Structure formats: structure tokens, C-alpha cells
Tab-separated table of C-alpha atoms and ligand atoms in Angstrom:
chain	number	residue	atom	x	y	z
A	164	MET	CA	117.769	25.442	21.498
A	165	ALA	CA	118.603	28.969	20.494
A	166	ILE	CA	116.483	31.887	19.351
A	167	ARG	CA	116.924	32.543	15.645
A	168	LEU	CA	115.700	35.930	14.533
A	169	PHE	CA	115.788	37.829	11.285
A	170	ASP	CA	118.295	40.667	11.551
A	171	SER	CA	117.295	43.745	9.549
A	172	LEU	CA	120.889	44.954	9.272
A	173	THR	CA	122.524	41.850	7.801
A	174	ARG	CA	119.230	40.734	6.188
A	175	ASP	CA	119.757	37.262	7.482
A	176	TYR	CA	118.592	34.966	10.254
A	177	ARG	CA	120.969	35.063	13.176
A	178	ILE	CA	121.155	33.462	16.598
A	179	LEU	CA	120.456	35.893	19.413
A	180	GLY	CA	122.887	36.503	22.234
A	181	GLN	CA	126.085	35.704	20.377
A	182	ARG	CA	128.596	38.313	21.328
A	183	GLU	CA	131.861	39.135	19.589
A	184	PRO	CA	135.172	37.755	20.901
A	185	GLY	CA	136.307	39.717	23.941
A	186	ALA	CA	132.790	40.708	25.010
A	187	PRO	CA	131.642	39.164	28.300
A	188	PRO	CA	129.182	36.275	28.009
A	189	ILE	CA	125.595	36.798	29.135
A	190	SER	CA	125.378	36.706	32.922
A	191	GLN	CA	123.673	38.569	35.748
A	192	GLU	CA	126.343	41.273	35.604
A	193	HIS	CA	126.193	41.424	31.818
A	194	PRO	CA	122.567	40.712	30.997
A	195	PHE	CA	121.145	40.412	27.509
A	196	THR	CA	120.332	44.030	26.712
A	197	PHE	CA	117.163	44.798	24.801
A	198	TYR	CA	115.979	48.248	23.713
A	199	THR	CA	112.514	48.877	22.250
A	200	CYS	CA	111.374	52.231	20.906
A	201	GLY	CA	108.306	53.139	22.933
A	202	PRO	CA	105.208	55.253	22.294
A	203	THR	CA	104.795	58.974	21.835
A	204	VAL	CA	102.465	59.915	24.660
A	205	TYR	CA	100.043	62.499	23.270
A	206	ALA	CA	96.994	60.379	22.334
A	207	PRO	CA	95.685	56.861	23.029
A	208	ALA	CA	97.864	54.111	21.648
A	209	HIS	CA	95.913	52.129	19.039
A	210	ILE	CA	96.037	48.390	18.571
A	211	GLY	CA	98.467	48.867	15.669
A	212	ASN	CA	100.939	50.329	18.154
A	213	PHE	CA	100.115	47.479	20.484
A	214	ARG	CA	100.844	44.913	17.819
A	215	THR	CA	104.425	46.179	17.842
A	216	PHE	CA	104.623	46.255	21.634
A	217	LEU	CA	103.083	42.774	21.908
A	218	VAL	CA	105.592	41.284	19.505
A	219	ASN	CA	108.318	42.804	21.642
A	220	ASP	CA	106.688	41.445	24.750
A	221	VAL	CA	106.763	37.897	23.364
A	222	LEU	CA	110.396	38.466	22.481
A	223	ARG	CA	111.128	39.627	26.022
A	224	ARG	CA	109.384	36.545	27.461
A	225	LEU	CA	111.297	34.258	25.152
A	226	LEU	CA	114.572	35.905	26.130
A	227	GLU	CA	113.756	35.326	29.789
A	228	LEU	CA	113.074	31.658	29.133
A	229	GLU	CA	116.266	31.374	27.100
A	230	PHE	CA	118.779	33.280	29.226
A	231	GLY	CA	117.065	33.433	32.632
A	232	LYS	CA	114.739	36.034	34.101
A	233	ASP	CA	117.548	37.916	35.847
A	234	ARG	CA	119.786	37.909	32.781
A	235	VAL	CA	117.662	40.105	30.561
A	236	LYS	CA	117.424	43.883	30.808
A	237	HIS	CA	114.683	45.521	28.788
A	238	VAL	CA	114.391	49.267	28.231
A	239	ARG	CA	111.439	50.865	26.452
A	240	ASN	CA	111.328	54.652	26.307
A	241	LEU	CA	108.495	57.152	26.384
A	242	THR	CA	108.725	60.016	23.896
A	243	ASP	CA	107.335	62.885	25.921
A	244	VAL	CA	108.672	65.826	23.927
A	245	ASP	CA	108.417	66.252	20.149
A	246	ASP	CA	106.270	68.126	17.628
A	247	ARG	CA	103.231	65.958	18.325
A	248	THR	CA	103.278	66.176	22.134
A	249	ILE	CA	103.971	69.931	22.044
A	250	GLY	CA	101.224	70.426	19.442
A	251	GLN	CA	98.693	68.567	21.597
A	252	ALA	CA	99.600	70.589	24.699
A	253	LYS	CA	99.112	73.798	22.700
A	254	ARG	CA	95.753	72.703	21.317
A	255	GLU	CA	94.522	71.883	24.810
A	256	HIS	CA	96.174	74.925	26.462
A	257	ARG	CA	97.710	72.640	29.055
A	258	PRO	CA	101.297	72.122	30.188
A	259	LEU	CA	103.226	69.499	28.201
A	260	SER	CA	103.901	67.404	31.318
A	261	GLU	CA	100.179	67.206	32.124
A	262	ILE	CA	99.384	65.866	28.652
A	263	THR	CA	102.181	63.316	28.625
A	264	ARG	CA	101.454	62.134	32.182
A	265	HIS	CA	97.817	61.536	31.313
A	266	TRP	CA	98.583	59.497	28.176
A	267	THR	CA	101.370	57.604	29.910
A	268	GLU	CA	98.934	56.462	32.597
A	269	LEU	CA	96.459	55.262	29.991
A	270	PHE	CA	99.214	53.540	28.049
A	271	HIS	CA	100.230	51.657	31.196
A	272	ARG	CA	96.642	50.701	31.914
A	273	ASP	CA	96.297	49.212	28.419
A	274	CYS	CA	99.681	47.468	28.660
A	275	ASP	CA	98.598	45.813	31.913
A	276	ALA	CA	95.270	44.746	30.410
A	277	LEU	CA	97.110	43.168	27.478
A	278	ASN	CA	99.486	41.457	29.920
A	279	LEU	CA	102.651	43.153	28.708
A	280	LEU	CA	105.614	42.728	31.025
A	281	ARG	CA	106.793	46.106	32.237
A	282	PRO	CA	110.208	47.050	30.908
A	283	HIS	CA	112.928	47.167	33.559
A	284	VAL	CA	113.507	50.813	32.772
A	285	GLU	CA	111.057	53.155	31.063
A	286	PRO	CA	113.006	56.376	30.602
A	287	THR	CA	111.486	59.590	29.321
A	288	ALA	CA	113.145	62.028	26.940
A	289	THR	CA	112.499	65.021	29.226
A	290	SER	CA	114.281	63.389	32.153
A	291	HIS	CA	117.353	62.705	29.988
A	292	ILE	CA	118.036	66.135	28.525
A	293	ARG	CA	121.502	66.246	30.147
A	294	GLU	CA	122.495	62.908	28.595
A	295	GLN	CA	121.268	64.029	25.174
A	296	VAL	CA	123.106	67.350	25.384
A	297	ASP	CA	126.297	65.548	26.455
A	298	MET	CA	126.084	63.264	23.459
A	299	ILE	CA	125.456	66.147	21.055
A	300	GLU	CA	128.487	67.968	22.455
A	301	VAL	CA	130.671	64.908	21.815
A	302	LEU	CA	129.357	64.716	18.244
A	303	MET	CA	130.107	68.424	17.718
A	304	ARG	CA	133.625	68.014	19.097
A	305	LYS	CA	134.288	65.026	16.871
A	306	GLY	CA	133.103	66.884	13.763
A	307	ASN	CA	129.989	64.768	13.244
A	308	ALA	CA	127.621	67.621	14.056
A	309	TYR	CA	127.442	71.332	13.334
A	310	ARG	CA	125.581	74.375	14.546
A	311	ALA	CA	123.160	75.918	12.058
A	312	PRO	CA	122.671	79.707	11.812
A	313	ASP	CA	119.540	79.607	14.015
A	314	GLY	CA	121.367	77.788	16.842
A	315	SER	CA	120.014	74.317	16.042
A	316	VAL	CA	122.486	71.428	15.760
A	317	TYR	CA	122.500	68.940	12.886
A	318	PHE	CA	124.156	65.597	12.393
A	319	LYS	CA	126.338	65.594	9.293
A	320	ILE	CA	125.598	62.312	7.536
A	321	GLY	CA	128.575	62.825	5.224
A	322	SER	CA	130.825	62.321	8.269
A	323	PHE	CA	129.628	58.731	8.745
A	324	PRO	CA	130.484	56.515	5.769
A	325	GLU	CA	128.232	53.672	6.942
A	326	TYR	CA	125.147	55.893	6.881
A	327	GLY	CA	122.366	53.986	5.092
A	328	ALA	CA	123.652	50.491	5.947
A	329	LEU	CA	120.471	49.546	7.807
A	330	SER	CA	117.915	50.896	5.347
A	331	ARG	CA	120.149	50.454	2.272
A	332	ILE	CA	118.819	53.741	1.128
A	333	ARG	CA	120.760	55.031	-1.839
A	334	GLU	CA	121.733	58.655	-1.918
A	335	ARG	CA	119.283	59.525	-4.641
A	336	GLU	CA	116.382	58.024	-2.697
A	337	LEU	CA	117.573	59.748	0.439
A	338	LYS	CA	117.321	63.129	-1.224
A	339	VAL	CA	113.813	62.408	-2.493
A	340	THR	CA	112.683	61.139	0.927
A	341	ILE	CA	114.151	63.971	2.892
A	342	THR	CA	113.463	67.018	0.749
A	343	VAL	CA	109.741	66.668	1.355
A	344	ALA	CA	110.065	67.387	5.072
A	345	ASP	CA	113.167	69.497	4.785
A	346	ASP	CA	113.892	72.819	6.449
A	347	ASP	CA	116.467	75.375	5.443
A	348	HIS	CA	119.354	75.316	7.849
A	349	LYS	CA	121.141	72.148	6.784
A	350	ASP	CA	124.346	71.754	4.818
A	351	ASP	CA	122.991	68.589	3.192
A	352	VAL	CA	119.380	67.452	2.796
A	353	GLY	CA	120.111	64.158	4.568
A	354	ASP	CA	121.442	65.852	7.696
A	355	PHE	CA	119.051	65.602	10.619
A	356	ALA	CA	118.376	67.648	13.740
A	357	LEU	CA	120.045	66.685	16.995
A	358	TRP	CA	118.920	69.852	18.712
A	359	LYS	CA	116.132	72.221	17.657
A	360	ALA	CA	116.474	75.910	18.467
A	361	TYR	CA	113.548	77.322	20.418
A	362	LYS	CA	110.715	78.798	18.326
A	363	PRO	CA	108.376	80.807	20.587
A	364	GLU	CA	105.392	80.547	18.226
A	365	GLU	CA	105.654	76.726	18.098
A	366	ASP	CA	107.242	75.605	21.330
A	367	GLY	CA	105.310	77.570	23.985
A	368	ASP	CA	107.253	77.234	27.223
A	369	VAL	CA	109.111	74.064	26.228
A	370	GLN	CA	112.852	74.719	26.156
A	371	TRP	CA	116.108	73.761	27.859
A	372	PRO	CA	119.611	75.234	27.727
A	373	GLY	CA	121.305	73.817	24.643
A	374	PRO	CA	124.684	72.182	23.992
A	375	THR	CA	127.661	74.537	24.268
A	376	GLY	CA	127.544	76.983	21.401
A	377	ALA	CA	123.942	76.163	20.461
A	378	ALA	CA	120.700	77.987	21.217
A	379	ALA	CA	118.224	77.036	23.916
A	380	GLY	CA	115.646	74.598	22.599
A	381	ARG	CA	114.791	70.926	22.699
A	382	PRO	CA	116.321	67.664	21.523
A	383	GLY	CA	115.564	66.193	18.106
A	384	TRP	CA	113.642	62.939	18.337
A	385	HIS	CA	116.366	60.453	17.335
A	386	ILE	CA	118.944	61.436	19.941
A	387	GLU	CA	116.760	60.380	22.892
A	388	CYS	CA	117.045	56.663	22.081
A	389	SER	CA	120.805	56.881	21.559
A	390	ALA	CA	121.257	58.703	24.872
A	391	MET	CA	118.865	56.577	26.906
A	392	SER	CA	120.106	53.243	25.618
A	393	LYS	CA	123.701	54.338	26.332
A	394	LYS	CA	122.806	55.376	29.852
A	395	HIS	CA	120.763	52.322	30.797
A	396	LEU	CA	122.263	49.567	28.650
A	397	GLY	CA	125.756	50.686	27.675
A	398	ASN	CA	127.425	51.513	24.365
A	399	THR	CA	126.660	48.211	22.643
A	400	ILE	CA	123.305	46.525	23.100
A	401	ASP	CA	122.299	42.988	22.166
A	402	LEU	CA	119.001	43.711	20.471
A	403	HIS	CA	117.127	46.779	19.267
A	404	SER	CA	113.576	46.576	17.997
A	405	GLY	CA	110.636	48.625	16.808
A	406	GLY	CA	108.009	48.903	14.105
A	407	VAL	CA	109.155	48.754	10.497
A	408	ASP	CA	108.430	52.473	9.996
A	409	LEU	CA	111.217	53.275	12.445
A	410	LEU	CA	113.878	51.577	10.341
A	411	PHE	CA	114.361	54.764	8.344
A	412	PRO	CA	115.158	57.405	9.363
A	413	HIS	CA	114.892	56.817	13.119
A	414	HIS	CA	117.070	53.737	13.544
A	415	GLU	CA	119.457	54.713	10.788
A	416	ASN	CA	119.998	57.977	12.659
A	417	GLU	CA	120.338	56.249	16.023
A	418	ILE	CA	123.149	54.113	14.578
A	419	ALA	CA	124.910	57.173	13.166
A	420	GLN	CA	124.701	59.121	16.435
A	421	SER	CA	125.655	56.259	18.732
A	422	GLN	CA	128.473	54.824	16.655
A	423	CYS	CA	130.062	58.210	15.981
A	424	CYS	CA	129.804	59.157	19.654
A	425	ASN	CA	130.842	55.831	21.203
A	426	GLY	CA	133.140	54.433	18.540
A	427	THR	CA	131.597	50.956	18.816
A	428	THR	CA	128.796	48.888	17.282
A	429	PHE	CA	125.472	50.247	18.524
A	430	SER	CA	123.321	47.121	18.370
A	431	ARG	CA	124.334	43.544	17.633
A	432	HIS	CA	120.895	42.680	16.299
A	433	TRP	CA	117.989	44.651	14.769
A	434	TYR	CA	114.434	43.382	14.679
A	435	HIS	CA	111.545	45.135	12.941
A	436	SER	CA	107.941	44.025	13.016
A	437	GLU	CA	105.312	44.799	10.405
A	438	PHE	CA	102.182	46.893	10.425
A	439	LEU	CA	98.660	46.161	11.439
A	440	LEU	CA	96.346	47.085	8.570
A	441	VAL	CA	92.677	47.891	8.282
A	442	ASP	CA	91.155	47.268	4.861
A	443	GLY	CA	94.630	47.032	3.414
A	444	LYS	CA	95.838	50.371	4.866
A	445	LYS	CA	98.172	50.942	7.814
A	446	MET	CA	96.220	51.594	11.001
A	447	SER	CA	97.148	55.137	11.937
A	448	LYS	CA	95.868	58.233	13.619
A	449	SER	CA	96.239	60.300	10.472
A	450	LEU	CA	94.029	57.938	8.427
A	451	GLY	CA	91.437	57.818	11.221
A	452	ASN	CA	91.082	54.036	10.792
A	453	LEU	CA	92.196	53.082	14.259
A	454	TYR	CA	90.790	51.047	17.088
A	455	THR	CA	91.877	51.591	20.657
A	456	LEU	CA	91.637	48.966	23.356
A	457	ASP	CA	88.700	50.900	24.826
A	458	ASP	CA	86.868	50.833	21.470
A	459	LEU	CA	87.158	47.062	21.350
A	460	LYS	CA	86.336	46.539	25.027
A	461	ALA	CA	83.182	48.604	24.448
A	462	LYS	CA	82.244	46.095	21.753
A	463	GLY	CA	82.546	43.337	24.347
A	464	PHE	CA	85.943	41.898	23.391
A	465	SER	CA	88.381	40.848	26.085
A	466	PRO	CA	91.985	42.088	26.134
A	467	MET	CA	93.231	38.476	25.954
A	468	ALA	CA	91.289	37.869	22.742
A	469	ILE	CA	92.789	41.069	21.338
A	470	ARG	CA	96.240	39.855	22.328
A	471	TYR	CA	95.546	36.505	20.707
A	472	ALA	CA	94.275	38.108	17.476
A	473	LEU	CA	97.313	40.391	17.244
A	474	LEU	CA	99.621	37.394	17.638
A	475	SER	CA	97.781	35.357	15.044
A	476	GLY	CA	99.873	36.782	12.199
A	477	HIS	CA	103.607	36.425	11.663
A	478	PRO	CA	105.273	39.508	13.199
A	479	ARG	CA	107.261	40.213	10.045
A	480	LYS	CA	104.206	40.104	7.807
A	481	GLN	CA	101.480	42.682	7.599
A	482	LEU	CA	98.311	41.636	9.369
A	483	ASN	CA	94.859	42.759	8.324
A	484	PHE	CA	92.696	43.436	11.343
A	485	THR	CA	89.031	42.400	11.340
A	486	LEU	CA	86.375	42.107	14.024
A	487	GLU	CA	85.764	38.533	12.817
A	488	SER	CA	89.315	37.668	13.829
A	489	LEU	CA	88.433	38.850	17.340
A	490	HIS	CA	85.384	36.607	17.501
A	491	ALA	CA	87.574	33.668	16.499
A	492	ALA	CA	90.183	34.708	19.084
A	493	GLU	CA	87.531	34.923	21.776
A	494	SER	CA	86.483	31.324	21.161
A	495	ALA	CA	90.130	30.202	20.998
A	496	ILE	CA	90.718	31.719	24.441
A	497	ALA	CA	87.601	29.991	25.786
A	498	THR	CA	88.796	26.631	24.405
A	499	LEU	CA	92.244	27.081	25.904
A	500	SER	CA	90.736	28.023	29.268
A	501	LEU	CA	88.632	24.888	29.204
A	502	ASP	CA	91.631	22.750	28.234
A	503	ARG	CA	93.619	24.196	31.085
A	504	ALA	CA	90.816	23.709	33.578
A	505	ARG	CA	90.545	20.063	32.499
A	506	MET	CA	94.260	19.587	32.901
A	507	THR	CA	94.240	21.180	36.340
A	508	THR	CA	91.349	19.033	37.378
A	509	PHE	CA	92.409	15.667	36.124
A	510	THR	CA	96.157	15.548	36.502
A	511	LYS	CA	98.685	15.571	39.233
A	512	ASP	CA	101.515	17.854	38.300
A	513	ALA	CA	104.768	18.288	40.124
A	514	PRO	CA	105.540	21.981	39.624
A	515	ALA	CA	109.205	21.266	38.927
A	516	SER	CA	108.541	18.763	36.178
A	517	LEU	CA	107.986	19.846	32.591
A	518	SER	CA	106.825	17.478	29.904
A	519	SER	CA	107.929	17.967	26.316
A	520	ARG	CA	104.344	18.136	25.093
A	521	PHE	CA	104.363	21.872	24.468
A	522	ASP	CA	107.919	22.096	23.142
A	523	PRO	CA	106.722	22.772	19.562
A	524	VAL	CA	105.122	26.013	20.813
A	525	LEU	CA	108.448	27.310	22.054
A	526	ALA	CA	110.272	25.909	19.043
A	527	SER	CA	108.010	27.954	16.749
A	528	LEU	CA	108.647	31.122	18.724
A	529	ARG	CA	112.382	30.485	18.758
A	530	ASP	CA	112.223	30.296	14.984
A	531	ASP	CA	111.916	33.983	14.118
A	532	LEU	CA	109.028	34.519	16.520
A	533	ASN	CA	106.558	32.521	14.484
A	534	SER	CA	103.547	33.249	16.700
A	535	PRO	CA	100.844	31.826	14.375
A	536	ALA	CA	102.725	28.506	14.240
A	537	ALA	CA	103.108	28.661	18.025
A	538	LEU	CA	99.364	29.150	18.513
A	539	GLY	CA	98.668	26.246	16.155
A	540	ALA	CA	101.113	24.051	18.080
A	541	LEU	CA	99.427	25.041	21.335
A	542	PHE	CA	96.088	23.673	20.146
A	543	ILE	CA	97.587	20.497	18.784
A	544	ALA	CA	99.384	19.879	22.086
A	545	THR	CA	96.274	20.355	24.209
A	546	LYS	CA	94.440	17.753	22.131
A	547	ALA	CA	97.274	15.209	22.056
A	548	GLY	CA	95.916	12.349	24.132
A	549	PRO	CA	95.526	11.956	27.896
A	550	THR	CA	97.374	14.378	30.103
A	551	LYS	CA	100.534	13.209	31.801
A	552	PRO	CA	102.460	14.568	34.780
A	553	GLY	CA	104.391	17.669	33.846
A	554	ASP	CA	102.004	18.654	31.059
A	555	LEU	CA	100.309	21.402	33.034
A	556	SER	CA	103.615	23.080	33.910
A	557	ALA	CA	104.664	22.825	30.279
A	558	PHE	CA	101.309	24.290	29.190
A	559	ASP	CA	101.777	27.188	31.600
A	560	ARG	CA	105.269	27.822	30.286
A	561	ALA	CA	103.923	27.971	26.727
A	562	LEU	CA	101.152	30.322	27.859
A	563	PHE	CA	103.747	32.482	29.601
A	564	ALA	CA	105.818	32.731	26.418
A	565	LEU	CA	102.777	33.889	24.469
A	566	GLY	CA	101.647	36.068	27.375
A	567	LEU	CA	98.202	34.492	27.393
A	568	ASP	CA	96.768	34.923	30.853
A	569	LEU	CA	93.726	32.681	31.121
A	570	SER	CA	92.855	33.624	34.672
A	571	ALA	CA	90.535	36.353	33.412
A	572	SER	CA	88.207	33.729	31.994
A	573	PRO	CA	88.181	30.969	34.623
A	574	ILE	CA	86.221	27.883	33.838
A	575	GLN	CA	84.386	26.034	36.600
A	576	ILE	CA	84.579	22.309	36.308
A	577	SER	CA	82.246	20.310	38.481
A	578	ALA	CA	83.911	17.386	40.148
A	579	PRO	CA	83.478	13.948	38.593
A	580	ALA	CA	81.220	11.410	40.308
A	581	GLU	CA	83.994	9.347	41.937
A	582	ILE	CA	85.456	12.512	43.533
A	583	CYS	CA	82.036	13.508	44.831
A	584	ALA	CA	81.633	10.038	46.323
A	585	LEU	CA	85.009	10.302	48.104
A	586	ALA	CA	84.073	13.729	49.431
A	587	GLU	CA	80.775	12.427	50.778
A	588	ARG	CA	82.535	9.568	52.564
A	589	ARG	CA	85.006	11.986	54.130
A	590	TRP	CA	82.258	14.342	55.261
A	591	THR	CA	80.387	11.477	56.888
A	592	ALA	CA	83.597	10.280	58.631
A	593	LYS	CA	84.305	13.766	59.890
A	594	LYS	CA	80.806	14.197	61.269
A	595	ALA	CA	81.185	10.831	63.013
A	596	LYS	CA	84.447	12.177	64.477
A	597	ASP	CA	86.416	9.447	62.710
A	598	TYR	CA	89.287	11.831	62.025
A	599	ALA	CA	91.756	9.176	60.941
A	600	ALA	CA	89.441	8.021	58.171
A	601	ALA	CA	88.584	11.638	57.240
A	602	ASP	CA	92.280	12.494	56.956
A	603	ALA	CA	93.014	9.479	54.821
A	604	LEU	CA	90.175	10.404	52.492
A	605	ARG	CA	91.383	14.013	52.315
A	606	LYS	CA	94.764	12.702	51.187
A	607	GLU	CA	93.114	10.503	48.606
A	608	LEU	CA	91.227	13.509	47.256
A	609	ALA	CA	94.354	15.658	47.174
A	610	ALA	CA	96.198	12.954	45.271
A	611	ALA	CA	93.399	13.078	42.695
A	612	GLY	CA	93.818	16.858	42.413
A	613	TRP	CA	90.974	18.039	44.641
A	614	SER	CA	90.753	19.874	47.902
A	615	MET	CA	87.781	20.072	50.232
A	616	LEU	CA	86.940	23.321	51.907
A	617	ASP	CA	84.896	22.567	55.002
A	618	GLY	CA	82.165	24.930	56.159
A	619	LYS	CA	79.856	24.626	59.161
A	620	ASP	CA	77.093	22.838	57.363
A	621	GLY	CA	78.755	21.568	54.246
A	622	TYR	CA	81.819	21.627	52.022
A	623	LYS	CA	83.061	22.873	48.687
A	624	LEU	CA	85.216	20.930	46.268
A	625	GLU	CA	87.960	22.795	44.443
A	626	PRO	CA	90.668	21.704	42.041
A	627	VAL	CA	94.043	21.985	43.800
A	628	LYS	CA	95.743	25.263	42.883
A	629	LYS	CA	99.183	24.897	41.393
B	156	AMP	P1	104.360	56.098	18.053
B	156	AMP	O1	103.584	56.176	19.331
B	156	AMP	O2	103.651	56.753	16.904
B	156	AMP	O3	105.764	56.613	18.226
B	156	AMP	O4	104.457	54.568	17.634
B	156	AMP	C1	104.801	53.585	18.541
B	156	AMP	C2	105.127	52.286	17.833
B	156	AMP	O5	103.985	51.789	17.139
B	156	AMP	C3	106.244	52.384	16.787
B	156	AMP	O6	107.174	51.326	17.016
B	156	AMP	C4	105.541	52.200	15.461
B	156	AMP	O7	106.361	51.535	14.542
B	156	AMP	C5	104.370	51.323	15.859
B	156	AMP	N1	103.208	51.424	14.942
B	156	AMP	C6	102.563	52.528	14.522
B	156	AMP	N2	101.521	52.202	13.709
B	156	AMP	C7	101.510	50.851	13.618
B	156	AMP	C8	100.680	49.886	12.930
B	156	AMP	N3	99.634	50.247	12.189
B	156	AMP	N4	100.986	48.580	13.074
B	156	AMP	C9	102.021	48.173	13.851
B	156	AMP	N5	102.832	49.030	14.513
B	156	AMP	C10	102.590	50.350	14.423
B	157	ZN	ZN1	113.870	55.015	19.201
């Protein structure tokens, strides 16, 4: 039972966690290493961004189930210095760190509401300037980078023959893509900035001492992921992921920087998820067609329904977002909550035992993260005949993999008549001080999945918590 995932580099489905001969197998000392490109913290993340982060969250959960919770190390960075963050700080006349702190806090709040597992490390670009400068200096020494007349440093793509392997971008296309956003200091249009010389009119007070021989300034965007993944996960990582827009140039450039600096494969596996659309167009800040979590909460939708709706499309296919899909998701969550409450109420479940009832859910996820198939399998499994021991634990494992937390919408189930009758008999026995009989009846109730909470003048029946 392995996880099979499409690999954007080889353009093929490959099993995760297979390391090359000589590399240590996955263990606590050598955990499965997983790097996700995180948000740029200058504005609220929209649910398009969250689609990407949710897909990665399901992946993280699946990895934990596959390799063990303590054998997975997940890093997701925060981009807290770039043109957009600096621009926002300037517009608001506030220090950069104040802007990025504010949006980081809100990002975390939304992540928690959507039940995203926190990454093990969440490094910021500004707290890794040293590591980025070190890497740039290595690249300059090795002849992969050069200083431009203004003191900026560029990566020389001509020095890395494999450049373009990930995006398969041909040279002609590269020129067309790059010239649009080009500036003048490069030897070749495809070269990209590793370090940007300070420009007082643009950068305000944001600058750091540069690599040896370069001007003061700030890192280019791509180098932060190369430097932070190296520091926290090592030279070769098991899996690198992000939205499909990052494939070129961001990830192509990360590969070039890391492989030229470290002399080894950067990532064994690349996974890219597709966009969330609105009316057929990518949800984005620039198009103004975005919804934030707050927008949708204000319309009365719950974060779990939003999570469900965002997982209802295959991660590698574009998904068109509609409010109708949220209504459907809301009722799906309610049905699942009811199913779970029924299972809790009417079955005895040894926590250690797992039935195979929900295996198709996990099997779908293991097959290239097919979340819509997994959700379908979840519904089929909940309806498949009377509940047996071990089903509830298996249900909870499937819910964990999908990250669906149903505790936010608890369903009260009133006890069935025979349970009420037992409870009445016990209460009468207790009042008559027949403690032996009361105890025996309490055990009988517990075996049926109910506990009795005694008050002074009465009692409450509750399903036994697992
Ligand atoms: P940013 O904060 O702009 O750096 O983006 C953070 C992540 O969101 C990146 O991995 C992007 O690929 C992803 N992203 C941006 N827009 C969308 C969208 N409409 N649908 C899915 N992912 C997106
Ligand atoms: Zn990145």
C-alpha cells in the first residue's frame, strides 16, 4: 500500500519515499522530507491559495499514515520580503515587519479554522538572510552567478545544462516569457536575480549587507526556498510541492540554484496542484475575483464545508468555485456528522482495532491524491450495512486523512428506548441504595456505548467518548 503520485519532473506516476541506492531508508533520524512553498504575507490569503495548502495538508496527513507521524518532516515557508510585501508596507507607511506579522497571524488563524496541520518548521525569508547570502556566495565562486554593474547578483542559466528540465521550456519560449518582465543588468534574458541591489526609491529601509563583492540589498525570491530547504531538510528532499504557477520560473530556478550549489539532486519528487477558478478564470488578487475565508464565513458557511468543497475536485485538475458547491458541502458535512454520531452511539469500538470498511477512502488518496474519489468512498462506506467493531476507528482515520473535523458540528442523538429503560432501572436501584445492582446496570449501559452522568436530582445519558 504505497502512495503513488504524479511527478511533474519525470511526467509519470511514481511511488513516494523511494530513495536512491546508498541513501538511508526513511526512519526517525532520516524522516521523509517535504517542502511546500508557502504564502506571501502582505494581504489575506484567498481560498484559491488555500486550495493549494489544503491539498498539501492532505498529502502531509497521508504521509504520516504511510510512514509514521514521527517520520515525516514538513517545512512550509513564509515569504516576508519581496516586491509585494515591500510595496504594501510603503502604501501603508508602516514597517515591513509589522505588515508581515499581521498577515501571518491571520494566515495562521485561517489555517487553524480549515484544520491544516502546522508545518514542523515555518521559516521566514528575513530570518534566513545569512543562509541565502552563503548560498549566493557559493554560486558566485563556482561560476554559476555573476555580479551585475549595479551590485545585484544574477544566476547564469547557461551554466546549468539541465535548466528547463522541469518546465520543459524551450529556449525560444524562455526568451518570450522572460523579456516581458526583464530588467537591464543581465547577460542573458533567462538569468534571474539571486540578490537585488538596494533601490532607495523602492525599498524604503529594507536592506541587508550583500554577498561578498555585491551591493547591499535584499534576496531575490527564488533563493529563499533553496536556502531554507537546505537548512531545515538537507541537500536532497523527498518531495517538493506548490501551485502549478510556481513550476516556472520559481521551481525551475530553485532546482538550478540548489543543484549547482550542493552538487546533488534537489528533490526526488515534484508535485503541483491546479488552480481554483471563478467563472473560468484563476482566482487571484489582481483579477479581484477572490473570496477569503472571512467572506465565506460572513455568508454563513463553515470552514469545514469550505474544506470539503475545495477537496471535491481532483487536485491536478482545475476546479471551478461556486457558492452552490458550498451549500452541497455543508449538507455533506451534516450527513457525515450524523453518520458518525450514529456509529458512536450504536457500536462498541476497541480503539486499537480498525476495520477495512473505509480502506477505499485511503486507497483513493494513495492513488495520486484522488480526493473526490475518496469523498465518494467515504459516503459509500458509511452507508454499507450495520456498523461493526473497528468501523468507528477506521472512519476516524479516513476523516483524519481528509482533515475533516466533525467536532464543530456535533449531532445530539437521543438514547434509544431500551437504553432509557436500563438507565431508569439503574437510577431506581441507586436511590434504593442497591449499589450492586446499580453497578451492574452501569456496566450494561457502558457495554452498549452509553454512560450515565449522575446529578443530585437526576441523570444525563451520553454516548461513551472514544
Ligand atoms: P502566494 O501567496 O501568492 O505566494 O501564493 C501562495 C500559493 O497559492 C502558491 O502555491 C500559489 O500557487 C497558490 N495559488 C495562487 N492562486 C491560486 C488559485 N487560484 N488556485 C490555487 N492555488 C493558487
Ligand atoms: Zn518556493
